[in-house]
mmCIF file of C-alpha atoms in Angstrom:
data_model
loop_
_atom_site.group_PDB
_atom_site.id
_atom_site.type_symbol
_atom_site.label_atom_id
_atom_site.label_comp_id
_atom_site.label_asym_id
_atom_site.label_seq_id
_atom_site.Cartn_x
_atom_site.Cartn_y
_atom_site.Cartn_z
ATOM 1 C CA UNK A 48 -41.417 -13.710 5.952
ATOM 2 C CA UNK A 49 -39.690 -11.240 8.271
ATOM 3 C CA UNK A 50 -37.341 -14.015 9.423
ATOM 4 C CA UNK A 51 -36.352 -14.714 5.799
ATOM 5 C CA UNK A 52 -35.675 -11.032 5.111
ATOM 6 C CA UNK A 53 -33.287 -10.925 8.064
ATOM 7 C CA UNK A 54 -31.714 -14.341 7.477
ATOM 8 C CA UNK A 55 -30.405 -13.616 3.985
ATOM 9 C CA UNK A 56 -28.185 -10.586 4.848
ATOM 10 C CA UNK A 57 -27.130 -12.152 8.164
ATOM 11 C CA UNK A 58 -25.953 -15.289 6.373
ATOM 12 C CA UNK A 59 -23.915 -13.185 3.941
ATOM 13 C CA UNK A 60 -22.425 -11.142 6.793
ATOM 14 C CA UNK A 61 -21.457 -14.323 8.633
ATOM 15 C CA UNK A 62 -19.736 -15.795 5.574
ATOM 16 C CA UNK A 63 -17.808 -12.554 5.015
ATOM 17 C CA UNK A 64 -16.796 -12.469 8.678
ATOM 18 C CA UNK A 65 -15.523 -16.047 8.367
ATOM 19 C CA UNK A 66 -13.378 -14.979 5.401
ATOM 20 C CA UNK A 67 -12.094 -11.930 7.287
ATOM 21 C CA UNK A 68 -10.764 -14.145 10.081
ATOM 22 C CA UNK A 69 -8.106 -15.433 7.660
ATOM 23 C CA UNK A 70 -6.223 -12.112 7.489
ATOM 24 C CA UNK A 71 -3.378 -13.542 9.591
ATOM 25 C CA UNK A 72 -2.887 -16.410 7.136
ATOM 26 C CA UNK A 73 -3.187 -14.134 4.083
ATOM 27 C CA UNK A 74 -1.779 -10.696 5.057
ATOM 28 C CA UNK A 75 -2.825 -9.149 1.720
ATOM 29 C CA UNK A 76 -6.454 -9.423 2.853
ATOM 30 C CA UNK A 77 -5.733 -6.562 5.241
ATOM 31 C CA UNK A 78 -5.387 -4.327 2.166
ATOM 32 C CA UNK A 79 -9.166 -4.337 1.719
ATOM 33 C CA UNK A 80 -12.275 -2.959 3.360
ATOM 34 C CA UNK A 81 -15.974 -3.756 3.173
ATOM 35 C CA UNK A 82 -18.236 -0.824 2.300
ATOM 36 C CA UNK A 83 -21.869 -1.343 3.353
ATOM 37 C CA UNK A 84 -24.701 0.359 1.448
ATOM 38 C CA UNK A 85 -22.303 1.138 -1.402
ATOM 39 C CA UNK A 86 -23.452 3.924 -3.724
ATOM 40 C CA UNK A 87 -22.288 4.259 -7.325
ATOM 41 C CA UNK A 88 -23.243 6.673 -10.100
ATOM 42 C CA UNK A 89 -22.222 6.431 -13.740
ATOM 43 C CA UNK A 90 -23.655 6.482 -17.254
ATOM 44 C CA UNK A 91 -22.864 5.453 -20.814
ATOM 45 C CA UNK A 92 -24.350 6.088 -24.255
ATOM 46 C CA UNK A 93 -25.583 3.415 -26.646
ATOM 47 C CA UNK A 94 -27.283 4.536 -29.847
ATOM 48 C CA UNK A 95 -29.735 7.267 -28.811
ATOM 49 C CA UNK A 96 -30.149 5.998 -25.236
ATOM 50 C CA UNK A 97 -28.263 7.071 -22.117
ATOM 51 C CA UNK A 98 -28.001 4.338 -19.497
ATOM 52 C CA UNK A 99 -27.537 5.243 -15.838
ATOM 53 C CA UNK A 100 -26.616 3.168 -12.805
ATOM 54 C CA UNK A 101 -27.220 5.062 -9.583
ATOM 55 C CA UNK A 102 -27.981 4.548 -5.931
ATOM 56 C CA UNK A 103 -27.351 1.967 -3.255
ATOM 57 C CA UNK A 104 -25.913 -1.242 -4.675
ATOM 58 C CA UNK A 105 -25.365 -3.768 -1.900
ATOM 59 C CA UNK A 106 -21.998 -4.122 -0.159
ATOM 60 C CA UNK A 107 -18.630 -3.645 -1.821
ATOM 61 C CA UNK A 108 -15.324 -5.256 -0.978
ATOM 62 C CA UNK A 109 -12.837 -2.603 -2.049
ATOM 63 C CA UNK A 110 -9.074 -2.989 -2.336
ATOM 64 C CA UNK A 111 -5.864 -0.966 -2.517
ATOM 65 C CA UNK A 112 -4.891 -2.705 -5.759
ATOM 66 C CA UNK A 113 -7.016 -3.725 -8.784
ATOM 67 C CA UNK A 114 -7.846 -7.276 -9.769
ATOM 68 C CA UNK A 115 -5.767 -8.730 -12.590
ATOM 69 C CA UNK A 116 -7.508 -9.379 -15.931
ATOM 70 C CA UNK A 117 -8.724 -12.926 -16.533
ATOM 71 C CA UNK A 118 -8.569 -12.731 -20.317
ATOM 72 C CA UNK A 119 -5.221 -12.124 -22.014
ATOM 73 C CA UNK A 120 -4.617 -9.560 -24.746
ATOM 74 C CA UNK A 121 -5.011 -12.255 -27.409
ATOM 75 C CA UNK A 122 -8.273 -13.431 -25.825
ATOM 76 C CA UNK A 123 -9.555 -9.851 -25.840
ATOM 77 C CA UNK A 124 -8.654 -9.384 -29.510
ATOM 78 C CA UNK A 125 -10.392 -12.658 -30.342
ATOM 79 C CA UNK A 126 -13.711 -11.190 -29.143
ATOM 80 C CA UNK A 127 -13.733 -8.995 -32.271
ATOM 81 C CA UNK A 128 -14.893 -12.043 -34.214
ATOM 82 C CA UNK A 129 -17.831 -12.658 -31.884
ATOM 83 C CA UNK A 130 -21.201 -11.594 -33.307
ATOM 84 C CA UNK A 131 -23.652 -10.251 -30.731
ATOM 85 C CA UNK A 132 -27.207 -11.528 -31.029
ATOM 86 C CA UNK A 133 -29.762 -8.902 -31.972
ATOM 87 C CA UNK A 134 -32.748 -8.207 -29.712
ATOM 88 C CA UNK A 135 -34.682 -6.539 -32.537
ATOM 89 C CA UNK A 136 -37.521 -5.567 -32.451
ATOM 90 C CA UNK A 137 -37.086 -5.328 -28.668
ATOM 91 C CA UNK A 138 -35.125 -2.471 -27.133
ATOM 92 C CA UNK A 139 -32.204 -3.387 -24.830
ATOM 93 C CA UNK A 140 -33.781 -0.941 -22.352
ATOM 94 C CA UNK A 141 -37.210 -2.587 -22.437
ATOM 95 C CA UNK A 142 -37.377 -3.408 -18.692
ATOM 96 C CA UNK A 143 -35.398 -0.426 -17.400
ATOM 97 C CA UNK A 144 -37.037 2.485 -15.607
ATOM 98 C CA UNK A 145 -37.145 5.692 -17.643
ATOM 99 C CA UNK A 146 -36.213 8.790 -15.647
ATOM 100 C CA UNK A 147 -35.307 12.419 -16.236
ATOM 101 C CA UNK A 148 -31.648 13.041 -15.366
ATOM 102 C CA UNK A 149 -30.411 16.615 -15.467
ATOM 103 C CA UNK A 150 -26.779 15.997 -14.519
ATOM 104 C CA UNK A 151 -24.640 13.014 -15.429
ATOM 105 C CA UNK A 152 -22.419 11.892 -12.571
ATOM 106 C CA UNK A 153 -19.495 9.504 -12.314
ATOM 107 C CA UNK A 154 -18.278 8.373 -8.911
ATOM 108 C CA UNK A 155 -17.736 5.246 -6.820
ATOM 109 C CA UNK A 156 -18.996 6.758 -3.597
ATOM 110 C CA UNK A 157 -15.449 7.321 -2.301
ATOM 111 C CA UNK A 158 -13.898 10.602 -1.214
ATOM 112 C CA UNK A 159 -10.583 11.677 -2.727
ATOM 113 C CA UNK A 160 -7.702 9.932 -1.009
ATOM 114 C CA UNK A 161 -9.744 6.885 -0.003
ATOM 115 C CA UNK A 162 -7.068 4.184 0.534
ATOM 116 C CA UNK A 163 -9.125 1.349 -1.021
ATOM 117 C CA UNK A 164 -10.185 2.851 -4.371
ATOM 118 C CA UNK A 165 -10.519 -0.318 -6.496
ATOM 119 C CA UNK A 166 -13.829 -2.248 -6.591
ATOM 120 C CA UNK A 167 -13.141 -5.919 -5.892
ATOM 121 C CA UNK A 168 -16.436 -7.747 -5.262
ATOM 122 C CA UNK A 169 -20.031 -6.532 -5.092
ATOM 123 C CA UNK A 170 -22.283 -8.558 -2.751
ATOM 124 C CA UNK A 171 -26.015 -8.489 -3.500
ATOM 125 C CA UNK A 172 -28.906 -10.187 -1.720
ATOM 126 C CA UNK A 173 -32.288 -11.045 -3.158
ATOM 127 C CA UNK A 174 -34.939 -8.835 -1.471
ATOM 128 C CA UNK A 175 -36.565 -11.912 0.137
ATOM 129 C CA UNK A 176 -39.948 -10.215 0.400
ATOM 130 C CA UNK A 177 -43.264 -11.106 -1.216
ATOM 131 C CA UNK A 178 -43.568 -7.864 -3.199
ATOM 132 C CA UNK A 179 -39.983 -7.564 -4.454
ATOM 133 C CA UNK A 180 -38.840 -11.180 -4.705
ATOM 134 C CA UNK A 181 -36.320 -11.759 -7.509
ATOM 135 C CA UNK A 182 -36.085 -14.810 -9.686
ATOM 136 C CA UNK A 183 -32.509 -16.138 -10.045
ATOM 137 C CA UNK A 184 -32.225 -14.689 -13.575
ATOM 138 C CA UNK A 185 -33.270 -11.275 -12.277
ATOM 139 C CA UNK A 186 -30.677 -11.367 -9.512
ATOM 140 C CA UNK A 187 -27.978 -12.381 -11.989
ATOM 141 C CA UNK A 188 -29.015 -9.513 -14.279
ATOM 142 C CA UNK A 189 -28.693 -7.084 -11.374
ATOM 143 C CA UNK A 190 -25.244 -8.508 -10.577
ATOM 144 C CA UNK A 191 -24.093 -7.790 -14.130
ATOM 145 C CA UNK A 192 -25.647 -4.310 -14.153
ATOM 146 C CA UNK A 193 -24.135 -3.191 -10.836
ATOM 147 C CA UNK A 194 -20.687 -4.687 -11.517
ATOM 148 C CA UNK A 195 -20.711 -3.133 -14.985
ATOM 149 C CA UNK A 196 -21.631 0.242 -13.489
ATOM 150 C CA UNK A 197 -18.776 -0.001 -10.994
ATOM 151 C CA UNK A 198 -16.315 -0.989 -13.714
ATOM 152 C CA UNK A 199 -17.442 1.882 -15.985
ATOM 153 C CA UNK A 200 -17.126 4.410 -13.154
ATOM 154 C CA UNK A 201 -13.632 3.165 -12.297
ATOM 155 C CA UNK A 202 -12.526 3.168 -15.946
ATOM 156 C CA UNK A 203 -13.608 6.786 -16.371
ATOM 157 C CA UNK A 204 -11.800 7.774 -13.178
ATOM 158 C CA UNK A 205 -8.617 6.040 -14.337
ATOM 159 C CA UNK A 206 -8.605 6.873 -18.044
ATOM 160 C CA UNK A 207 -10.907 9.877 -18.500
ATOM 161 C CA UNK A 208 -14.555 10.486 -19.323
ATOM 162 C CA UNK A 209 -14.027 10.037 -23.074
ATOM 163 C CA UNK A 210 -12.128 6.741 -22.965
ATOM 164 C CA UNK A 211 -13.188 4.095 -25.497
ATOM 165 C CA UNK A 212 -10.843 1.092 -25.720
ATOM 166 C CA UNK A 213 -9.296 0.810 -22.273
ATOM 167 C CA UNK A 214 -5.477 0.858 -21.933
ATOM 168 C CA UNK A 215 -5.940 -1.812 -19.248
ATOM 169 C CA UNK A 216 -9.071 -3.877 -18.490
ATOM 170 C CA UNK A 217 -11.056 -3.221 -15.311
ATOM 171 C CA UNK A 218 -12.237 -6.352 -13.473
ATOM 172 C CA UNK A 219 -15.077 -6.443 -10.924
ATOM 173 C CA UNK A 220 -16.524 -9.547 -9.276
ATOM 174 C CA UNK A 221 -20.017 -10.056 -7.890
ATOM 175 C CA UNK A 222 -21.722 -12.552 -5.581
ATOM 176 C CA UNK A 223 -25.512 -12.735 -5.298
ATOM 177 C CA UNK A 224 -27.655 -14.882 -3.030
ATOM 178 C CA UNK A 225 -31.216 -15.452 -1.851
ATOM 179 C CA UNK A 226 -29.922 -17.131 1.301
ATOM 180 C CA UNK A 227 -29.683 -20.610 -0.247
ATOM 181 C CA UNK A 228 -28.664 -20.306 -3.891
ATOM 182 C CA UNK A 229 -25.445 -18.436 -4.690
ATOM 183 C CA UNK A 230 -24.406 -16.911 -8.012
ATOM 184 C CA UNK A 231 -20.785 -16.034 -8.806
ATOM 185 C CA UNK A 232 -19.784 -13.618 -11.553
ATOM 186 C CA UNK A 233 -16.640 -11.938 -12.901
ATOM 187 C CA UNK A 234 -16.868 -9.031 -15.332
ATOM 188 C CA UNK A 235 -13.929 -7.784 -17.390
ATOM 189 C CA UNK A 236 -14.474 -4.361 -18.950
ATOM 190 C CA UNK A 237 -12.342 -4.011 -22.076
ATOM 191 C CA UNK A 238 -14.075 -1.218 -23.943
ATOM 192 C CA UNK A 239 -16.551 1.643 -23.642
ATOM 193 C CA UNK A 240 -16.876 2.027 -27.404
ATOM 194 C CA UNK A 241 -20.564 1.300 -27.978
ATOM 195 C CA UNK A 242 -20.893 3.105 -31.303
ATOM 196 C CA UNK A 243 -21.404 -0.259 -33.023
ATOM 197 C CA UNK A 244 -21.482 -3.971 -32.234
ATOM 198 C CA UNK A 245 -18.153 -4.490 -33.995
ATOM 199 C CA UNK A 246 -14.741 -4.412 -32.338
ATOM 200 C CA UNK A 247 -13.633 -5.974 -29.074
ATOM 201 C CA UNK A 248 -16.258 -6.982 -26.519
ATOM 202 C CA UNK A 249 -16.563 -6.992 -22.764
ATOM 203 C CA UNK A 250 -16.538 -10.364 -20.999
ATOM 204 C CA UNK A 251 -18.657 -11.934 -18.267
ATOM 205 C CA UNK A 252 -18.206 -15.294 -16.562
ATOM 206 C CA UNK A 253 -21.190 -16.577 -14.562
ATOM 207 C CA UNK A 254 -21.588 -19.617 -12.303
ATOM 208 C CA UNK A 255 -25.171 -19.623 -11.051
ATOM 209 C CA UNK A 256 -27.621 -21.641 -8.975
ATOM 210 C CA UNK A 257 -25.049 -23.010 -6.536
ATOM 211 C CA UNK A 258 -26.854 -24.223 -3.398
ATOM 212 C CA UNK A 259 -25.110 -23.732 -0.040
ATOM 213 C CA UNK A 260 -27.377 -26.301 1.606
ATOM 214 C CA UNK A 261 -30.297 -28.539 0.656
ATOM 215 C CA UNK A 262 -33.061 -27.433 3.036
ATOM 216 C CA UNK A 263 -33.844 -25.029 5.866
ATOM 217 C CA UNK A 264 -36.898 -25.351 8.106
ATOM 218 C CA UNK A 265 -38.117 -23.621 11.273
ATOM 219 C CA UNK A 266 -39.333 -26.989 12.545
ATOM 220 C CA UNK A 267 -38.898 -30.569 11.449
ATOM 221 C CA UNK A 268 -41.296 -31.992 8.872
ATOM 222 C CA UNK A 269 -42.418 -35.468 9.901
ATOM 223 C CA UNK A 270 -44.334 -37.945 7.769
ATOM 224 C CA UNK A 271 -45.428 -41.314 9.171
ATOM 225 C CA UNK A 272 -43.161 -40.821 12.183
ATOM 226 C CA UNK A 273 -40.159 -40.321 9.873
ATOM 227 C CA UNK A 274 -38.288 -36.992 9.753
ATOM 228 C CA UNK A 275 -38.508 -35.951 6.096
ATOM 229 C CA UNK A 276 -36.935 -32.509 6.550
ATOM 230 C CA UNK A 277 -34.930 -31.852 9.746
ATOM 231 C CA UNK A 278 -35.195 -28.590 11.657
ATOM 232 C CA UNK A 279 -32.613 -25.926 10.818
ATOM 233 C CA UNK A 280 -30.147 -26.070 7.971
ATOM 234 C CA UNK A 281 -29.431 -29.490 6.473
ATOM 235 C CA UNK A 282 -27.344 -30.840 3.621
ATOM 236 C CA UNK A 283 -24.460 -28.350 3.698
ATOM 237 C CA UNK A 284 -22.578 -28.196 0.377
ATOM 238 C CA UNK A 285 -18.985 -27.131 1.118
ATOM 239 C CA UNK A 286 -18.052 -26.747 -2.561
ATOM 240 C CA UNK A 287 -20.278 -23.663 -2.755
ATOM 241 C CA UNK A 288 -18.470 -22.009 0.138
ATOM 242 C CA UNK A 289 -15.146 -22.909 -1.514
ATOM 243 C CA UNK A 290 -16.216 -20.790 -4.504
ATOM 244 C CA UNK A 291 -17.290 -17.953 -2.183
ATOM 245 C CA UNK A 292 -13.887 -18.104 -0.468
ATOM 246 C CA UNK A 293 -12.025 -18.236 -3.787
ATOM 247 C CA UNK A 294 -13.763 -15.046 -4.963
ATOM 248 C CA UNK A 295 -12.903 -13.296 -1.702
ATOM 249 C CA UNK A 296 -9.299 -14.522 -1.800
ATOM 250 C CA UNK A 297 -8.717 -13.560 -5.447
ATOM 251 C CA UNK A 298 -5.788 -11.180 -5.715
ATOM 252 C CA UNK A 299 -4.449 -11.894 -2.230
ATOM 253 C CA UNK A 300 -2.269 -14.913 -3.073
#
């Protein structure tokens, strides 16, 4: 199990390093930096509940310039007609930890004057341990939560603590992996007006369960003198890395 815990972050680091080697081909990539053990703190109110996102949240690719919105102004306005499904009688906070917070904070973990102030992509790994193992849906939920927290924090920094409908959307990407399956997400924050379920909505695009390879084994599995599963990584799927590269490259071309 220890090998799996180490393999997952090392694989992600190797893929990011491979992307970083293309700075000469795409000079705009030099306008970014990777922040390890990224810490964010923000909060928002919905009904009578205050939601907080705090603490270490994976690694963050941060940039000098923000990502462009994916949805146009007309697409954003069209979300007004969308009716959100009700969770009643369940609370939206049913699985969230309840804590006592005595001071609301809003920051992206950067000092004033940091030259790469715009969140670009959050990279999260599944814990890969027996006690804390995530299911794919749980990892995707964490991707949305952390990216949303980063977008909210940035929106408040840009437009003020009391902003509701944003003058300009804030876009944050996220990539999550358990070392084999990859999940790709883009979040576009359009509003912080949560007084009702009417009005414009925020948008999320998710492409999940994308395998980077078919199998990985410490030693070959042989049945009737035939290698059923070869040793090491087998069945590489390049289309998954193409998506990883496209997310990293977004905004640089």
